[in-house]
Short mmCIF file of C-alpha atoms in Angstrom, two decimals:
data_model
loop_
_atom_site.label_atom_id
_atom_site.label_comp_id
_atom_site.label_asym_id
_atom_site.label_seq_id
_atom_site.Cartn_x
_atom_site.Cartn_y
_atom_site.Cartn_z
CA UNK A 266 0.00 0.00 0.00
CA UNK A 267 1.38 3.38 -0.94
CA UNK A 268 0.96 6.48 1.16
CA UNK A 269 -1.12 9.20 -0.36
CA UNK A 270 0.73 12.43 0.37
CA UNK A 271 -1.29 15.58 -0.10
CA UNK A 272 0.13 18.61 -1.94
CA UNK A 273 0.35 20.52 1.30
CA UNK A 274 2.17 17.65 2.92
CA UNK A 275 4.67 17.43 0.08
CA UNK A 276 5.27 21.16 0.33
CA UNK A 277 6.03 20.92 4.00
CA UNK A 278 8.42 18.06 3.48
CA UNK A 279 10.08 19.78 0.54
CA UNK A 280 11.76 22.04 3.04
CA UNK A 281 13.88 19.21 4.33
CA UNK A 282 16.46 18.77 1.57
CA UNK A 283 16.73 22.52 1.02
CA UNK A 284 17.89 23.38 4.48
CA UNK A 285 21.56 23.31 3.63
CA UNK A 286 21.19 25.48 0.55
CA UNK A 287 19.29 28.38 2.06
CA UNK A 288 22.26 30.69 2.37
CA UNK A 289 23.68 29.80 5.72
CA UNK A 290 27.03 30.79 7.06
CA UNK A 291 29.70 28.14 7.05
CA UNK A 292 29.97 28.29 10.81
CA UNK A 293 26.34 27.44 11.32
CA UNK A 294 26.58 24.55 8.94
CA UNK A 295 29.47 23.15 10.89
CA UNK A 296 27.48 23.32 14.10
CA UNK A 297 24.77 21.20 12.55
CA UNK A 298 27.36 18.91 11.04
CA UNK A 299 28.99 18.21 14.39
CA UNK A 300 25.61 17.48 15.91
CA UNK A 301 25.32 14.34 13.80
CA UNK A 302 28.12 12.58 15.57
CA UNK A 303 30.57 9.91 14.64
CA UNK A 304 28.57 8.37 11.79
CA UNK A 305 29.41 11.39 9.65
CA UNK A 306 33.18 10.86 9.88
CA UNK A 307 34.79 9.18 6.99
CA UNK A 308 31.68 9.37 4.89
CA UNK A 309 32.67 10.23 1.34
CA UNK A 310 29.74 12.43 0.42
CA UNK A 311 29.47 16.13 -0.15
CA UNK A 312 29.01 18.42 2.82
CA UNK A 313 25.76 19.70 1.43
CA UNK A 314 24.04 16.38 1.33
CA UNK A 315 25.45 15.40 4.68
CA UNK A 316 24.23 18.61 6.27
CA UNK A 317 20.76 18.01 4.89
CA UNK A 318 20.75 14.46 6.19
CA UNK A 319 21.95 15.67 9.56
CA UNK A 320 19.18 18.22 9.78
CA UNK A 321 16.55 15.71 8.78
CA UNK A 322 17.90 13.26 11.32
CA UNK A 323 17.55 15.97 13.94
CA UNK A 324 14.03 16.77 12.81
CA UNK A 325 13.22 13.09 12.90
CA UNK A 326 14.43 12.91 16.45
CA UNK A 327 12.31 15.95 17.35
CA UNK A 328 9.28 14.42 15.63
CA UNK A 329 9.56 11.16 17.57
CA UNK A 330 10.15 13.07 20.79
CA UNK A 331 7.01 15.11 20.12
CA UNK A 332 5.04 11.92 19.58
CA UNK A 333 6.30 10.59 22.88
CA UNK A 334 5.90 13.66 25.00
CA UNK A 335 3.81 16.15 23.08
CA UNK A 336 5.02 19.10 21.07
CA UNK A 337 7.21 21.85 22.50
CA UNK A 338 7.00 25.04 20.41
CA UNK A 339 10.24 26.47 21.85
CA UNK A 340 12.22 23.84 19.97
CA UNK A 341 10.90 25.30 16.71
CA UNK A 342 12.26 28.72 17.59
CA UNK A 343 15.71 27.36 18.47
CA UNK A 344 16.00 25.34 15.28
CA UNK A 345 14.72 28.23 13.16
CA UNK A 346 17.42 30.53 14.52
CA UNK A 347 20.17 27.98 13.99
CA UNK A 348 19.17 27.29 10.42
CA UNK A 349 18.29 30.89 9.56
CA UNK A 350 14.83 30.03 8.32
CA UNK A 351 11.36 30.93 9.45
CA UNK A 352 9.75 29.22 12.39
CA UNK A 353 6.85 28.11 10.18
CA UNK A 354 9.17 26.30 7.84
CA UNK A 355 10.66 24.35 10.73
CA UNK A 356 7.26 23.59 12.17
CA UNK A 357 5.91 22.36 8.86
CA UNK A 358 8.98 20.25 8.30
CA UNK A 359 8.67 18.55 11.67
CA UNK A 360 4.91 18.15 11.32
CA UNK A 361 5.32 16.74 7.84
CA UNK A 362 7.80 14.21 9.15
CA UNK A 363 5.55 13.36 12.07
CA UNK A 364 2.59 12.72 9.81
CA UNK A 365 4.72 10.65 7.46
CA UNK A 366 5.91 8.50 10.34
CA UNK A 367 2.51 8.06 12.01
CA UNK A 368 0.71 7.19 8.80
CA UNK A 369 3.37 4.69 7.77
CA UNK A 370 3.44 3.14 11.24
CA UNK A 371 -0.34 3.02 11.52
CA UNK A 372 -0.66 1.18 8.22
CA UNK A 373 2.51 -0.84 8.88
CA UNK A 374 3.56 -0.41 5.28
CA UNK A 375 6.42 -2.47 3.94
CA UNK A 376 9.93 -1.12 3.31
CA UNK A 377 9.34 -1.19 -0.40
CA UNK A 378 6.04 0.64 -0.15
CA UNK A 379 7.60 3.27 2.10
CA UNK A 380 10.41 3.87 -0.34
CA UNK A 381 7.99 4.09 -3.26
CA UNK A 382 5.78 6.48 -1.31
CA UNK A 383 8.52 8.97 -0.55
CA UNK A 384 10.03 8.64 -4.01
CA UNK A 385 7.54 11.28 -5.21
CA UNK A 386 9.21 13.82 -2.97
CA UNK A 387 12.32 13.71 -5.14
CA UNK A 388 14.81 13.54 -2.33
CA UNK A 389 18.40 12.35 -2.59
CA UNK A 390 19.22 8.71 -2.06
CA UNK A 391 20.87 9.47 1.27
CA UNK A 392 17.80 11.31 2.49
CA UNK A 393 15.51 8.53 1.40
CA UNK A 394 17.67 6.01 3.23
CA UNK A 395 17.55 8.14 6.33
CA UNK A 396 13.80 8.46 6.24
CA UNK A 397 13.41 4.73 5.77
CA UNK A 398 15.68 4.05 8.71
CA UNK A 399 13.76 6.57 10.78
CA UNK A 400 10.57 4.72 9.96
CA UNK A 401 11.92 1.24 10.65
CA UNK A 402 13.61 2.24 13.89
CA UNK A 403 10.59 3.94 15.35
CA UNK A 404 7.50 2.30 13.97
CA UNK A 405 6.98 -0.19 16.77
CA UNK A 406 7.10 2.52 19.39
CA UNK A 407 4.87 4.81 17.34
CA UNK A 408 2.29 2.05 17.00
CA UNK A 409 2.26 1.62 20.76
CA UNK A 410 1.69 5.35 21.22
CA UNK A 411 -1.08 5.35 18.61
CA UNK A 412 -2.90 2.45 20.23
CA UNK A 413 -2.91 4.28 23.54
CA UNK A 414 -4.29 7.38 21.87
CA UNK A 415 -7.46 6.02 20.35
CA UNK A 416 -9.61 3.56 22.26
CA UNK A 417 -12.66 4.13 20.14
CA UNK A 418 -15.04 1.56 21.55
CA UNK A 419 -17.15 2.89 24.42
CA UNK A 420 -16.82 1.05 27.68
CA UNK A 421 -19.09 0.70 30.64
CA UNK A 422 -18.69 3.12 33.51
CA UNK A 423 -21.83 2.88 35.61
CA UNK A 424 -25.60 2.71 35.55
CA UNK A 425 -28.37 4.57 37.36
CA UNK A 426 -31.94 3.38 37.35
CA UNK A 427 -35.34 4.66 38.30
CA UNK A 428 -38.76 3.04 38.58
CA UNK A 429 -41.56 5.00 36.97
CA UNK A 430 -45.27 4.40 36.68
CA UNK A 431 -47.17 6.20 33.98
CA UNK A 432 -50.57 7.20 35.33
CA UNK A 433 -52.09 8.89 32.30
CA UNK A 434 -51.31 10.27 28.90
CA UNK A 435 -53.01 12.53 26.43
CA UNK A 436 -54.47 9.49 24.71
CA UNK A 437 -55.43 7.39 27.70
CA UNK A 438 -56.40 8.21 31.28
CA UNK A 439 -56.15 6.08 34.43
CA UNK A 440 -53.19 3.96 33.48
CA UNK A 441 -50.78 1.92 35.52
CA UNK A 442 -47.81 1.45 33.22
CA UNK A 443 -44.58 0.58 35.04
CA UNK A 444 -41.28 1.27 33.36
CA UNK A 445 -37.64 1.32 34.31
CA UNK A 446 -35.62 4.32 33.22
CA UNK A 447 -31.91 3.70 32.93
CA UNK A 448 -29.07 6.17 32.66
CA UNK A 449 -26.10 4.39 31.21
CA UNK A 450 -22.72 6.04 31.73
CA UNK A 451 -20.10 5.06 29.20
CA UNK A 452 -16.50 6.12 28.66
CA UNK A 453 -15.26 6.91 25.22
CA UNK A 454 -11.87 8.40 24.40
CA UNK A 455 -11.65 9.74 27.91
CA UNK A 456 -15.00 11.51 27.66
CA UNK A 457 -18.12 10.51 29.54
CA UNK A 458 -21.03 9.57 27.32
CA UNK A 459 -24.52 9.21 28.77
CA UNK A 460 -27.49 7.34 27.31
CA UNK A 461 -30.97 7.54 28.78
CA UNK A 462 -33.03 4.46 28.01
CA UNK A 463 -36.22 2.85 29.12
CA UNK A 464 -37.58 -0.64 29.36
CA UNK A 465 -40.55 -2.54 30.73
CA UNK A 466 -40.47 -4.99 33.67
CA UNK A 467 -40.62 -8.10 31.50
CA UNK A 468 -37.70 -7.00 29.36
CA UNK A 469 -35.73 -6.02 32.45
CA UNK A 470 -36.03 -9.55 33.84
CA UNK A 471 -35.05 -10.87 30.44
CA UNK A 472 -31.97 -8.60 30.37
CA UNK A 473 -30.89 -9.76 33.82
CA UNK A 474 -31.33 -13.38 32.83
CA UNK A 475 -29.34 -12.98 29.61
CA UNK A 476 -26.46 -11.12 31.23
CA UNK A 477 -26.30 -13.61 34.10
CA UNK A 478 -25.78 -16.25 31.46
CA UNK A 479 -22.79 -14.27 30.26
CA UNK A 480 -21.37 -14.26 33.78
CA UNK A 481 -22.06 -17.97 34.11
CA UNK A 482 -20.25 -18.62 30.86
CA UNK A 483 -17.11 -17.02 32.29
CA UNK A 484 -17.04 -19.67 34.97
CA UNK A 485 -17.08 -22.60 32.57
CA UNK A 486 -14.04 -24.79 32.09
CA UNK A 487 -13.62 -23.60 28.56
CA UNK A 488 -13.30 -19.94 29.45
CA UNK A 489 -11.18 -20.68 32.49
CA UNK A 490 -8.77 -22.68 30.37
CA UNK A 491 -8.42 -19.93 27.79
CA UNK A 492 -7.87 -17.20 30.37
CA UNK A 493 -5.36 -19.34 32.23
CA UNK A 494 -3.30 -20.33 29.25
CA UNK A 495 -3.16 -17.25 27.07
CA UNK A 496 -1.38 -14.31 28.62
CA UNK B 181 -67.62 13.48 28.48
CA UNK B 182 -68.31 16.36 26.19
CA UNK B 183 -69.21 15.47 22.66
CA UNK B 184 -69.80 17.70 19.68
CA UNK B 185 -73.08 18.36 17.93
CA UNK B 186 -71.77 16.44 14.96
CA UNK B 187 -71.39 13.31 17.08
CA UNK B 188 -74.75 13.80 18.75
CA UNK B 189 -76.47 14.20 15.35
CA UNK B 190 -74.77 11.03 14.13
CA UNK B 191 -76.05 9.04 17.10
CA UNK B 192 -79.59 10.39 16.67
CA UNK B 193 -79.60 9.19 13.06
CA UNK B 194 -78.26 5.83 14.14
CA UNK B 195 -81.06 5.48 16.71
CA UNK B 196 -83.75 5.77 14.02
CA UNK B 197 -85.01 2.37 12.81
CA UNK B 198 -86.24 4.12 9.70
CA UNK B 199 -82.67 5.08 8.69
CA UNK B 200 -80.90 2.02 10.08
CA UNK B 201 -82.67 -1.33 10.50
CA UNK B 202 -81.24 -3.80 13.06
CA UNK B 203 -78.93 -5.43 10.58
CA UNK B 204 -77.55 -2.15 9.25
CA UNK B 205 -77.06 -0.87 12.79
CA UNK B 206 -75.04 -3.91 13.79
CA UNK B 207 -72.95 -3.71 10.62
CA UNK B 208 -72.14 -0.05 11.09
CA UNK B 209 -71.27 -0.57 14.71
CA UNK B 210 -68.87 -3.39 13.90
CA UNK B 211 -67.38 -1.37 11.02
CA UNK B 212 -66.56 1.45 13.41
CA UNK B 213 -64.66 -0.83 15.79
CA UNK B 214 -62.93 -2.50 12.89
CA UNK B 215 -61.77 0.82 11.45
CA UNK B 216 -60.10 1.67 14.73
CA UNK B 217 -58.61 -1.65 15.64
CA UNK B 218 -57.75 -3.34 12.38
CA UNK B 219 -54.56 -1.89 10.94
CA UNK B 220 -55.51 -3.11 7.47
CA UNK B 221 -59.00 -1.62 7.48
CA UNK B 222 -59.85 1.05 4.93
CA UNK B 223 -62.96 2.81 3.56
CA UNK B 224 -64.12 -0.51 2.12
CA UNK B 225 -65.26 -1.39 5.62
CA UNK B 226 -68.53 0.37 4.78
CA UNK B 227 -68.90 -1.45 1.44
CA UNK B 228 -71.34 -4.05 2.68
CA UNK B 229 -74.33 -4.93 0.42
CA UNK B 230 -76.72 -4.52 3.36
CA UNK B 231 -75.57 -0.89 3.76
CA UNK B 232 -75.89 0.04 0.10
CA UNK B 233 -79.42 1.39 0.43
CA UNK B 234 -78.31 4.06 2.92
CA UNK B 235 -77.21 7.50 1.77
CA UNK B 236 -73.36 7.43 1.77
CA UNK B 237 -73.19 10.81 3.49
CA UNK B 238 -75.33 9.52 6.34
CA UNK B 239 -73.23 6.36 6.53
CA UNK B 240 -70.01 8.32 6.80
CA UNK B 241 -71.44 10.72 9.33
CA UNK B 242 -72.66 7.94 11.61
CA UNK B 243 -69.47 5.94 11.18
CA UNK B 244 -67.36 8.94 12.15
CA UNK B 245 -69.63 9.76 15.07
CA UNK B 246 -69.46 6.27 16.51
CA UNK B 247 -65.69 6.04 16.04
CA UNK B 248 -65.22 9.39 17.78
CA UNK B 249 -67.42 8.36 20.66
CA UNK B 250 -65.68 5.01 21.09
CA UNK B 251 -62.26 6.66 21.27
CA UNK B 252 -63.41 9.27 23.75
CA UNK B 253 -65.09 6.65 25.92
CA UNK B 254 -62.02 4.43 25.91
CA UNK B 255 -59.73 7.37 26.65
CA UNK B 256 -61.83 8.41 29.64
CA UNK B 257 -62.38 4.83 30.81
CA UNK B 258 -66.11 5.26 30.66
CA UNK B 259 -68.16 2.64 32.49
CA UNK B 260 -71.37 0.94 31.33
CA UNK B 261 -73.68 3.38 33.07
CA UNK B 262 -72.00 6.38 31.38
CA UNK B 263 -72.40 4.71 28.01
CA UNK B 264 -76.03 3.74 28.63
CA UNK B 265 -76.94 7.25 29.72
CA UNK B 266 -75.49 8.80 26.59
CA UNK B 267 -77.10 6.25 24.28
CA UNK B 268 -80.51 6.58 25.91
CA UNK B 269 -80.23 10.36 25.63
CA UNK B 270 -79.61 9.82 21.91
CA UNK B 271 -82.92 7.92 21.74
CA UNK B 272 -81.36 4.44 21.41
CA UNK B 273 -83.85 1.71 22.26
CA UNK B 274 -83.07 -1.01 24.81
CA UNK B 275 -81.82 -3.49 22.23
CA UNK B 276 -79.43 -1.10 20.49
CA UNK B 277 -78.06 0.15 23.80
CA UNK B 278 -77.32 -3.42 24.90
CA UNK B 279 -75.69 -4.26 21.59
CA UNK B 280 -73.47 -1.16 21.70
CA UNK B 281 -72.36 -1.85 25.28
CA UNK B 282 -71.56 -5.47 24.48
CA UNK B 283 -69.49 -4.58 21.43
CA UNK B 284 -67.68 -1.91 23.45
CA UNK B 285 -66.96 -4.36 26.26
CA UNK B 286 -65.58 -6.92 23.80
CA UNK B 287 -63.20 -4.41 22.27
CA UNK B 288 -62.32 -2.35 25.33
CA UNK B 289 -58.97 -3.99 26.09
CA UNK B 290 -57.75 -3.69 22.52
CA UNK B 291 -58.77 -0.03 22.45
CA UNK B 292 -56.87 0.66 25.64
CA UNK B 293 -53.76 -0.99 24.32
CA UNK B 294 -54.01 1.06 21.15
CA UNK B 295 -54.45 4.34 22.97
CA UNK B 296 -51.80 3.50 25.54
CA UNK B 297 -49.26 2.96 22.79
CA UNK B 298 -49.66 6.47 21.44
CA UNK B 299 -47.18 8.92 22.81
CA UNK B 300 -43.49 9.70 23.05
CA UNK B 301 -41.11 7.79 25.17
CA UNK B 302 -37.41 7.35 25.63
CA UNK B 303 -35.66 4.81 23.46
CA UNK B 304 -36.99 1.49 24.64
CA UNK B 305 -34.71 -1.48 25.19
CA UNK B 306 -36.14 -4.61 23.64
CA UNK B 307 -33.31 -7.08 23.90
CA UNK B 308 -29.65 -7.55 24.64
CA UNK B 309 -26.96 -9.59 23.00
CA UNK B 310 -23.64 -10.31 24.54
CA UNK B 311 -20.29 -11.64 23.54
CA UNK B 312 -17.43 -12.83 25.68
CA UNK B 313 -14.12 -11.76 24.29
CA UNK B 314 -10.72 -12.42 25.74
CA UNK B 315 -8.55 -9.56 24.56
CA UNK B 316 -5.15 -10.78 23.56
CA UNK B 317 -4.29 -7.76 21.50
CA UNK B 318 -6.02 -4.61 20.33
CA UNK B 319 -8.18 -5.03 17.27
CA UNK B 320 -9.52 -2.27 15.06
CA UNK B 321 -12.66 -0.71 16.46
CA UNK B 322 -15.79 -1.28 14.37
CA UNK B 323 -18.83 0.92 14.54
CA UNK B 324 -22.19 -0.55 15.52
CA UNK B 325 -25.58 0.93 14.86
CA UNK B 326 -27.06 -0.05 18.23
CA UNK B 327 -25.59 0.89 21.55
CA UNK B 328 -22.60 -1.30 22.21
CA UNK B 329 -20.04 -1.06 24.84
CA UNK B 330 -17.43 -3.25 26.38
CA UNK B 331 -16.94 -4.14 30.00
CA UNK B 332 -14.74 -6.38 32.05
CA UNK B 333 -15.92 -8.94 34.63
CA UNK B 334 -16.25 -6.49 37.52
CA UNK B 335 -18.14 -4.02 35.37
CA UNK B 336 -20.49 -6.69 34.06
CA UNK B 337 -21.14 -7.83 37.62
CA UNK B 338 -21.82 -4.24 38.58
CA UNK B 339 -24.22 -3.82 35.65
CA UNK B 340 -26.07 -7.05 36.41
CA UNK B 341 -26.17 -6.21 40.12
CA UNK B 342 -27.74 -2.85 39.43
CA UNK B 343 -30.32 -4.31 37.04
CA UNK B 344 -31.16 -6.93 39.66
CA UNK B 345 -31.67 -4.20 42.26
CA UNK B 346 -34.07 -2.55 39.86
CA UNK B 347 -36.03 -5.74 39.29
CA UNK B 348 -36.19 -6.49 43.03
CA UNK B 349 -37.54 -3.02 43.60
CA UNK B 350 -40.07 -3.70 40.91
CA UNK B 351 -41.14 -6.91 42.62
CA UNK B 352 -41.61 -5.14 45.93
CA UNK B 353 -43.67 -2.45 44.27
CA UNK B 354 -46.03 -5.02 42.80
CA UNK B 355 -46.66 -6.42 46.26
CA UNK B 356 -47.78 -3.13 47.75
#
């Protein structure tokens, strides 16, 4: 499966390989260069490409850190100053990388599909390799973070009930119509969701009976065996 | 029970043996109940050969009058004496009064169910289905049209416990 990158997304990412060629002073470039560490030594590639790769590696690190701990806007300002570009450019670059990583991780796309997907961005081979490595190194952790972020299925929180008897209505006087009103509290994505429902006595007894069967089923040998043996 | 002139006029016509003989009276009476209670009934309910000789306008008037009266009586839970009084005031003879009251008595329960079902209420639970799932890993969430939610053992016990409290309360209330 290939990733579908929007035009806006491609624009944001397009910043990445251009970082080195945006008229920086030599000194600044060296600072970035040294930040990459020992892997850069001995590499027989041009300084330009290496600087770009170094910057992207740094952005990648920032992106993963943001996924772990939430975004920190001050980092954008620092990086923007160092690279002599606008804060927005930095922000878009990091966000573009973040989105690239989360989408790829969510869909668990293969190496080949990832490479084909970013091919459209027209980056250098080194940059593509870096992005792929960034993806492979971090996707497991990103998937864990994503799964914690979106529990979509509502879950039971609690239940309130009330017994009502309808005595009359517009259509019929002198009634005795018992009903049970239930307020069901559910949790969804951290929010509380409330449903107000009603039922009649016969259905209530039926509900209790059915759900007790579910509880009974948990006590059977079959269920006990499964729960015991699969951790 | 306050009834309109239209209804009163209808009953007066129905009381007259000259307009409605015994057979026609019985047929019209039954047609009125049928119109109200039979979901499939339509205007054809008045298409009986033994009613053909009666002016259609009169037929419709009396049919509407009787249906209106029946609904009002059922709504107010009118007893036999209330019915008899009204019918006698409309100049119904003994036989027709008896017949009307008998038909009403036969159909009373169905009428009350019909009227009791009209109205707004909260969404009404009709059934529950359950599924025991041992979660080994997270699966993709699917969306369900009805209300679904998940709960663990303690939560299910809590839910069942609360519903049982409600049903016990219900039982006690029926014994008062």
